[in-house]
Coordinates of C-alpha atoms in Angstrom, one line a residue:
M1 CA 6.6 56.5 -58.7
A2 CA 5.4 55.4 -62.2
G3 CA 3.0 57.9 -63.6
R4 CA 3.8 60.4 -60.9
L5 CA 2.1 63.8 -61.6
S6 CA 4.6 66.5 -62.8
F7 CA 4.1 70.2 -62.2
A8 CA 6.9 71.5 -64.4
N9 CA 6.0 73.2 -67.6
I10 CA 2.3 72.6 -67.4
T11 CA -1.0 74.5 -67.9
A12 CA -3.6 73.7 -65.3
L13 CA -7.2 74.5 -64.5
A14 CA -7.0 76.4 -61.2
P15 CA -9.2 75.4 -58.2
M16 CA -12.5 77.4 -58.3
V17 CA -15.3 77.0 -55.8
R18 CA -18.5 75.6 -57.5
V19 CA -16.7 75.5 -60.9
G20 CA -14.0 72.9 -60.6
T21 CA -16.4 69.9 -60.5
L22 CA -16.0 66.9 -62.7
P23 CA -17.7 68.2 -65.9
M24 CA -15.5 71.3 -66.0
R25 CA -12.4 69.3 -65.3
L26 CA -13.0 66.8 -68.0
L27 CA -13.8 69.6 -70.5
A28 CA -10.6 71.4 -69.6
L29 CA -8.6 68.2 -70.2
D30 CA -10.3 67.7 -73.6
Y31 CA -9.3 71.2 -74.6
G32 CA -5.6 70.7 -73.6
A33 CA -5.1 71.3 -69.9
D34 CA -2.3 69.2 -68.5
V35 CA -3.6 69.1 -64.9
V36 CA -6.9 70.0 -63.3
Y37 CA -7.6 71.0 -59.8
C38 CA -11.0 70.4 -58.2
E39 CA -12.9 73.0 -56.2
E40 CA -11.6 73.7 -52.7
L41 CA -13.1 71.2 -50.3
I42 CA -13.1 71.6 -46.6
D43 CA -11.1 68.9 -44.7
I44 CA -13.6 68.3 -41.9
K45 CA -16.4 67.6 -44.5
M46 CA -14.3 65.2 -46.4
A47 CA -13.3 63.3 -43.2
Q48 CA -17.0 62.6 -42.7
C49 CA -17.5 61.1 -46.2
R50 CA -17.6 57.5 -47.2
R51 CA -15.9 56.3 -50.4
V52 CA -18.4 54.7 -52.9
E53 CA -17.7 53.1 -56.2
N54 CA -20.6 54.2 -58.4
E55 CA -21.1 51.4 -60.8
V56 CA -23.7 53.1 -62.8
L57 CA -21.8 56.3 -63.5
Q58 CA -18.4 54.5 -63.4
T59 CA -17.0 57.0 -60.9
V60 CA -15.6 57.0 -57.4
D61 CA -17.7 59.2 -55.1
F62 CA -17.0 60.6 -51.7
V63 CA -20.5 60.9 -50.1
A64 CA -21.4 62.9 -47.0
P65 CA -23.7 61.6 -44.3
D66 CA -26.6 63.5 -45.9
D67 CA -25.9 61.6 -49.1
R68 CA -24.5 64.6 -51.0
V69 CA -21.6 63.8 -53.3
M70 CA -18.8 66.0 -52.1
F71 CA -16.2 64.8 -54.7
R72 CA -16.6 62.7 -57.8
T73 CA -13.9 61.5 -60.0
C74 CA -13.5 59.0 -62.9
E75 CA -10.8 57.1 -64.8
K76 CA -10.5 59.7 -67.5
E77 CA -8.8 62.2 -65.2
K78 CA -6.7 59.7 -63.2
Q79 CA -3.1 60.9 -62.7
R80 CA -4.2 64.4 -63.9
V81 CA -6.5 65.6 -61.2
V82 CA -5.4 67.4 -58.0
F83 CA -7.6 67.2 -54.9
Q84 CA -7.7 70.7 -53.4
M85 CA -8.2 70.5 -49.7
G86 CA -8.8 73.8 -47.8
G87 CA -7.5 74.9 -44.5
M88 CA -9.4 78.3 -44.5
G89 CA -7.3 79.6 -47.3
A90 CA -5.6 83.0 -47.0
A91 CA -6.2 83.1 -43.2
L92 CA -3.3 80.6 -42.8
L93 CA -0.9 83.2 -44.3
S94 CA -0.7 84.7 -40.8
H95 CA 0.3 81.4 -39.3
P96 CA 3.4 80.1 -41.1
D97 CA 4.2 77.6 -38.4
K98 CA 0.8 76.0 -38.9
I99 CA 1.3 76.0 -42.7
E100 CA 4.6 74.2 -42.2
A101 CA 3.2 71.6 -39.8
I102 CA 0.2 70.8 -42.1
L103 CA 2.3 70.4 -45.2
T104 CA 5.0 68.3 -43.4
K105 CA 2.3 66.0 -42.1
L106 CA 0.7 65.6 -45.5
V107 CA 3.9 65.0 -47.4
S108 CA 5.0 62.3 -44.9
G109 CA 1.5 60.8 -44.7
V110 CA 0.6 60.2 -48.4
S111 CA 2.3 58.6 -51.4
V112 CA 1.1 61.2 -54.0
P113 CA 2.7 64.6 -54.7
V114 CA 1.5 67.4 -52.4
T115 CA 1.4 71.0 -53.7
C116 CA 0.6 74.3 -51.9
K117 CA -1.2 77.4 -53.3
I118 CA -0.6 80.8 -51.6
R119 CA -1.2 84.5 -52.1
I120 CA 1.7 86.9 -51.7
L121 CA 2.4 88.8 -48.5
P122 CA 2.7 92.6 -48.3
S123 CA 6.4 92.3 -47.9
L124 CA 8.5 90.6 -50.7
E125 CA 11.0 89.4 -48.0
D126 CA 8.2 87.8 -46.0
T127 CA 6.8 86.1 -49.2
L128 CA 10.1 84.6 -50.0
T129 CA 10.7 83.4 -46.5
L130 CA 7.3 81.7 -46.5
A131 CA 8.0 80.1 -49.9
R132 CA 11.4 78.7 -48.7
R133 CA 9.7 77.3 -45.5
I134 CA 7.1 75.6 -47.7
E135 CA 9.7 74.2 -50.0
K136 CA 11.5 72.5 -47.1
T137 CA 8.4 70.5 -46.2
G138 CA 8.9 68.5 -49.4
V139 CA 6.1 69.7 -51.6
A140 CA 6.2 69.0 -55.3
A141 CA 5.3 72.5 -56.4
I142 CA 4.1 75.9 -55.1
A143 CA 1.3 77.8 -56.8
V144 CA 1.4 81.6 -56.3
H145 CA -1.6 83.8 -56.8
G146 CA 0.1 87.1 -57.5
R147 CA -2.2 89.3 -55.3
F148 CA -2.3 90.3 -51.7
K149 CA -4.8 88.8 -49.4
D150 CA -7.1 91.8 -49.5
E151 CA -6.9 92.4 -53.3
R152 CA -9.7 91.3 -55.6
P153 CA -9.6 90.1 -59.2
R154 CA -9.9 93.7 -60.5
H155 CA -6.5 94.5 -59.1
P156 CA -3.5 93.8 -61.4
V157 CA -1.5 90.7 -60.7
H158 CA 2.1 91.2 -59.3
C159 CA 4.2 89.2 -61.7
D160 CA 7.4 90.5 -60.0
Y161 CA 6.5 88.7 -56.8
I162 CA 5.8 85.5 -58.6
G163 CA 9.1 85.7 -60.4
A164 CA 11.0 86.4 -57.2
V165 CA 9.5 83.3 -55.6
A166 CA 10.4 81.2 -58.7
R167 CA 14.0 82.3 -58.4
A168 CA 14.1 81.7 -54.7
V169 CA 13.0 78.0 -54.7
A170 CA 14.0 74.9 -56.7
V171 CA 10.5 73.4 -57.0
P172 CA 8.2 74.3 -59.9
V173 CA 6.3 77.5 -59.3
I174 CA 2.8 77.8 -60.9
A175 CA 1.7 81.3 -61.7
N176 CA -1.9 82.3 -61.0
G177 CA -4.0 85.4 -61.3
G178 CA -3.5 86.5 -64.9
S179 CA -7.0 86.1 -66.3
L180 CA -8.1 89.8 -66.0
D181 CA -5.2 91.5 -67.8
L182 CA -2.9 89.0 -69.3
V183 CA -4.7 85.9 -70.5
K184 CA -7.4 86.2 -73.1
T185 CA -6.5 83.5 -75.5
H186 CA -4.3 80.4 -75.5
G187 CA -1.4 82.4 -77.0
D188 CA -1.4 84.6 -73.9
I189 CA -0.6 81.7 -71.6
R190 CA 3.1 81.6 -72.6
A191 CA 3.3 85.4 -72.3
F192 CA 2.0 85.3 -68.8
K193 CA 4.3 82.5 -67.9
E194 CA 7.3 84.5 -69.2
A195 CA 6.2 87.7 -67.5
A196 CA 5.9 85.9 -64.2
G197 CA 9.1 83.9 -64.7
A198 CA 7.3 80.8 -63.6
S199 CA 7.6 77.1 -64.5
S200 CA 3.9 76.7 -65.2
V201 CA 0.5 78.5 -65.3
M202 CA -2.9 77.8 -63.8
L203 CA -6.0 79.6 -65.1
A204 CA -9.1 80.3 -63.2
R205 CA -11.6 82.8 -64.6
A206 CA -10.3 82.7 -68.2
A207 CA -11.0 79.0 -68.1
M208 CA -14.3 79.5 -66.3
W209 CA -15.5 81.9 -69.1
N210 CA -14.5 79.6 -71.9
P211 CA -12.5 76.4 -71.1
S212 CA -11.5 76.1 -74.7
V213 CA -8.9 78.7 -73.8
F214 CA -6.6 75.7 -73.3
R215 CA -6.8 74.8 -77.0
S216 CA -3.6 75.4 -78.9
A217 CA -5.7 75.7 -82.1
G218 CA -7.7 78.6 -80.7
P219 CA -11.0 78.9 -78.8
L220 CA -14.3 77.3 -79.9
P221 CA -17.6 79.1 -80.2
L222 CA -19.0 79.5 -76.7
H223 CA -22.3 77.8 -77.5
D224 CA -20.5 74.7 -78.6
V225 CA -18.5 74.7 -75.4
M226 CA -21.6 75.0 -73.3
I227 CA -23.2 72.1 -75.1
Q228 CA -20.2 69.9 -74.5
Y229 CA -20.2 71.0 -70.8
L230 CA -23.9 70.1 -70.5
K231 CA -23.3 66.6 -72.0
Y232 CA -20.6 65.9 -69.4
A233 CA -22.9 67.2 -66.7
L234 CA -25.6 64.8 -67.8
R235 CA -23.3 61.9 -68.3
Y236 CA -22.0 62.2 -64.8
D237 CA -25.2 63.3 -63.1
N238 CA -23.9 66.6 -62.0
H239 CA -26.2 68.6 -59.8
A240 CA -28.4 70.8 -61.9
F241 CA -27.9 73.9 -59.9
N242 CA -24.1 73.5 -60.1
S243 CA -24.3 73.0 -63.9
K244 CA -26.6 76.0 -64.2
Y245 CA -24.1 78.1 -62.2
C246 CA -21.2 77.1 -64.5
L247 CA -23.2 77.8 -67.7
C248 CA -24.2 81.2 -66.4
Q249 CA -20.5 82.0 -65.7
M250 CA -19.7 81.1 -69.3
L251 CA -22.5 83.5 -70.5
R252 CA -21.1 86.4 -68.5
D253 CA -22.6 89.6 -69.8
K254 CA -25.0 87.6 -71.9
V255 CA -26.7 86.0 -68.9
E256 CA -29.7 88.2 -69.4
S257 CA -30.1 87.1 -73.0
A258 CA -33.0 84.8 -74.0
L259 CA -30.7 81.8 -73.6
G260 CA -29.4 83.1 -70.3
K261 CA -32.9 83.6 -68.9
R262 CA -33.9 80.0 -70.0
V263 CA -30.8 78.6 -68.3
Q264 CA -31.5 80.6 -65.1
A265 CA -35.1 79.4 -64.9
A266 CA -34.2 75.7 -65.2
Q267 CA -34.8 73.7 -62.0
D268 CA -33.4 70.3 -63.1
N269 CA -31.3 68.6 -65.7
R270 CA -34.3 68.1 -68.1
E271 CA -35.2 71.8 -68.0
L272 CA -31.6 72.7 -68.4
S273 CA -31.4 70.5 -71.4
E274 CA -34.5 72.0 -72.8
A275 CA -33.1 75.5 -72.3
M276 CA -30.0 74.5 -74.3
D277 CA -32.1 72.7 -77.0
Q278 CA -30.5 69.4 -76.0
L279 CA -33.5 67.4 -74.8
D280 CA -32.6 64.5 -77.1
A281 CA -29.2 64.3 -75.4
F282 CA -30.8 64.3 -72.0
E283 CA -33.2 61.5 -72.9
E284 CA -30.4 59.4 -74.6
T285 CA -28.2 59.8 -71.6
Q286 CA -30.9 58.9 -69.1
A287 CA -31.8 55.8 -71.1
A288 CA -28.2 54.7 -71.2
L289 CA -27.8 55.2 -67.4
D290 CA -31.1 53.5 -66.7
A291 CA -30.1 50.5 -68.8
R292 CA -26.8 50.2 -67.0
R293 CA -28.6 50.5 -63.7
D294 CA -31.1 47.8 -64.6
A295 CA -28.3 45.5 -65.8
L296 CA -26.3 45.9 -62.6
R297 CA -29.4 45.3 -60.4
G298 CA -30.2 42.0 -62.2
P299 CA -33.3 39.9 -61.4
E300 CA -32.0 38.7 -58.0
R301 CA -30.6 42.0 -56.7
P302 CA -32.9 43.6 -54.1
P303 CA -34.2 47.2 -54.6
D304 CA -32.0 50.0 -53.4
R305 CA -34.7 51.5 -51.2
V306 CA -35.3 50.0 -47.7
I307 CA -38.2 51.0 -45.4
A308 CA -37.1 51.7 -41.9
L309 CA -38.7 53.2 -38.7
D310 CA -37.3 56.3 -36.9
G311 CA -39.4 56.4 -33.8
D312 CA -43.0 56.7 -35.1
V313 CA -41.9 57.9 -38.5
T314 CA -41.6 55.6 -41.5
T315 CA -38.5 56.5 -43.5
M316 CA -36.9 55.6 -46.8
A317 CA -33.7 57.0 -48.4
L318 CA -35.3 58.8 -51.3
K319 CA -34.6 62.0 -53.2
F320 CA -37.2 64.0 -55.1
E321 CA -36.3 63.7 -58.8
R322 CA -38.3 66.3 -60.7
R323 CA -37.7 64.6 -64.0
E324 CA -39.6 61.4 -62.9
Y325 CA -42.9 63.3 -62.9
P326 CA -45.1 64.7 -65.6
P327 CA -44.9 68.5 -66.3
Q328 CA -46.9 70.5 -63.7
L329 CA -47.5 67.4 -61.5
T330 CA -45.6 66.6 -58.3
P331 CA -45.7 63.9 -55.6
K332 CA -47.6 66.3 -53.3
M333 CA -50.3 66.6 -55.9
F334 CA -50.5 62.8 -56.3
L335 CA -50.8 62.4 -52.6
L336 CA -53.4 65.2 -52.2
E337 CA -55.5 63.7 -55.0
W338 CA -55.4 60.3 -53.5
S339 CA -56.3 61.6 -50.0
R340 CA -59.3 63.4 -51.4
R341 CA -60.6 60.3 -53.2
Q342 CA -60.2 58.3 -49.9
K343 CA -62.0 61.2 -48.1
L344 CA -59.1 61.7 -45.8
E345 CA -57.9 64.9 -44.2
Q346 CA -55.4 66.9 -46.3
P347 CA -51.8 65.8 -45.8
T348 CA -49.8 68.1 -43.5
Y349 CA -46.0 68.8 -43.7
Q350 CA -43.6 69.7 -40.9
T351 CA -40.2 70.8 -42.1
V352 CA -36.9 71.4 -40.3
Q353 CA -33.6 73.0 -41.4
R354 CA -30.2 71.7 -40.4
A355 CA -27.9 74.5 -39.2
Q356 CA -24.5 73.3 -40.5
D357 CA -25.4 73.2 -44.2
R358 CA -28.9 74.7 -44.2
A359 CA -30.4 71.5 -45.7
F360 CA -34.1 70.6 -45.2
Q361 CA -36.0 67.5 -44.1
S362 CA -39.8 67.2 -44.0
T363 CA -42.3 64.9 -42.4
V364 CA -45.7 64.4 -43.9
T365 CA -48.7 63.2 -41.9
V366 CA -51.4 61.2 -43.6
E367 CA -54.2 59.5 -41.6
K368 CA -52.2 60.1 -38.4
R369 CA -49.2 58.3 -39.7
K370 CA -45.9 60.0 -40.5
Y371 CA -43.5 59.5 -43.4
R372 CA -40.1 61.1 -44.1
S373 CA -37.1 60.7 -46.4
S374 CA -33.9 60.0 -44.4
L375 CA -32.0 62.2 -46.9
W376 CA -31.8 65.9 -46.7
E377 CA -32.8 68.3 -49.5
K378 CA -31.5 71.6 -50.7
S379 CA -34.9 73.4 -50.3
K380 CA -38.0 73.2 -48.2
K381 CA -40.1 72.5 -51.4
F382 CA -37.9 69.6 -52.4
A383 CA -38.0 68.2 -48.8
E384 CA -41.8 68.2 -48.8
Q385 CA -41.9 66.5 -52.2
A386 CA -39.4 63.8 -50.9
S387 CA -41.6 63.0 -47.9
A388 CA -44.6 62.7 -50.2
V389 CA -42.7 60.3 -52.4
V390 CA -41.9 58.1 -49.3
C391 CA -45.6 58.1 -48.3
L392 CA -46.7 57.1 -51.8
R393 CA -44.1 54.3 -52.1
V394 CA -44.7 52.9 -48.6
L395 CA -48.5 52.9 -49.1
G396 CA -48.1 51.4 -52.6
I397 CA -50.1 54.2 -54.2
P398 CA -49.6 54.2 -58.0
E399 CA -48.1 57.5 -59.0
S400 CA -49.4 57.4 -62.6
H401 CA -53.2 57.5 -62.0
V402 CA -53.2 61.3 -61.4
G403 CA -51.1 61.8 -64.5
R404 CA -53.6 59.7 -66.5
R405 CA -56.5 61.5 -64.9
H406 CA -54.9 64.9 -65.7
K407 CA -54.3 63.7 -69.3
R408 CA -57.9 62.6 -69.7
K409 CA -59.2 65.9 -68.2
T410 CA -57.0 67.8 -70.6
E411 CA -58.2 65.8 -73.5
D412 CA -61.9 66.2 -72.3
D413 CA -61.4 69.9 -72.0
R414 CA -59.9 70.1 -75.4
D415 CA -62.7 68.0 -76.9
G416 CA -65.2 70.2 -75.1
A417 CA -63.6 73.3 -76.4
R418 CA -63.7 71.8 -79.9
E419 CA -67.4 71.0 -79.6
K420 CA -68.1 74.5 -78.2
R421 CA -66.4 76.0 -81.3
K422 CA -68.6 73.8 -83.5
K423 CA -71.8 74.8 -81.7
P424 CA -73.8 77.1 -84.0
T425 CA -74.5 80.7 -82.9
A426 CA -78.0 82.1 -82.4
G427 CA -77.8 83.7 -85.8
E428 CA -76.7 80.5 -87.4
R429 CA -79.5 78.6 -85.7
Q430 CA -82.0 81.2 -87.0
T431 CA -80.6 80.9 -90.5
A432 CA -80.7 77.1 -90.4
G433 CA -84.3 77.2 -89.1
S434 CA -85.4 79.5 -91.9

């Protein structure tokens, strides 16, 4: 196959939960990684997804029924990204027949290369037997994390096991697990590869701490790397909490620094950009995406949001976007203020949590009518805000009047305080009178 992905003599970004999303993968490629693995994604969740070509972001998204993006990819990483599908990880090591059946089915069912990543078994003989069975399924490569199932990152990697597997099979073997002791800089990658006797190397934590470890010219200052990561996260609309997690992993022992505390406190991409002193980059990126969105919609294209009924509840597919509202103001506050002016009862919220992914959905009742977003949110607070947004949009309530009123009140308070400061004291009045 033309452009078929090769796993011989490569350096790869290893699969890491919550880390291997699109911004980190693109950054690793920029710095010199040959191949990037995405985070491990569970097969049953992916089977429920629909494939969406995102024209605004210029990505291909796999979207869950609750509208969460489970996997996002773009042209830049085409032919260099590996989709990591989980089958409950190390638990499968105890079921070699199942491993063989799964891999055989995959290899025969897809036209792209299939690889397998394993941990080592307590017995070297059992490890080699498993590796040979895996090779016979037709996989393109075997990645070996050189630790036993119960060992943690603090335990030394067993390079002898990796080397024995590499000698026992003909397919490329990718060594993994050297970040703690063996790989600190780019120059250490070759040393780890030679110590393990492997064809290739994949890096997890060393790359998570500073993805510029892939640079042959040497690592870049961490702050510069963090800014480049943030720019990719903004460009591809990465979830703010995922971006925050990755930035905190880069900070490591400096996560309690002033910068670290600002990053931890951020609740959305705007606040994350402010924490990194990159608000201009945020606004430029949002303007570019908004312009592309408007151009794609065009004058004849209908709005994306459709009002629907779910029983006696009016619904719309809307998310709460914190950046769309003025500081310190929220949709719930807009709705409450409107209700008070209309002399209605205060809006009430009823929230439920879904068991399978612990997501939230809220219904707001205003004047005995119910409103709800059909999308699920990550927190109870966001779910309530989303239901308030739906109510505001359905009723056609302007969401700016409260902001203007707040601004006028702030200006009035400021002017009042200024006048109060100008007001003469009793002593000054007495002096003036005399």
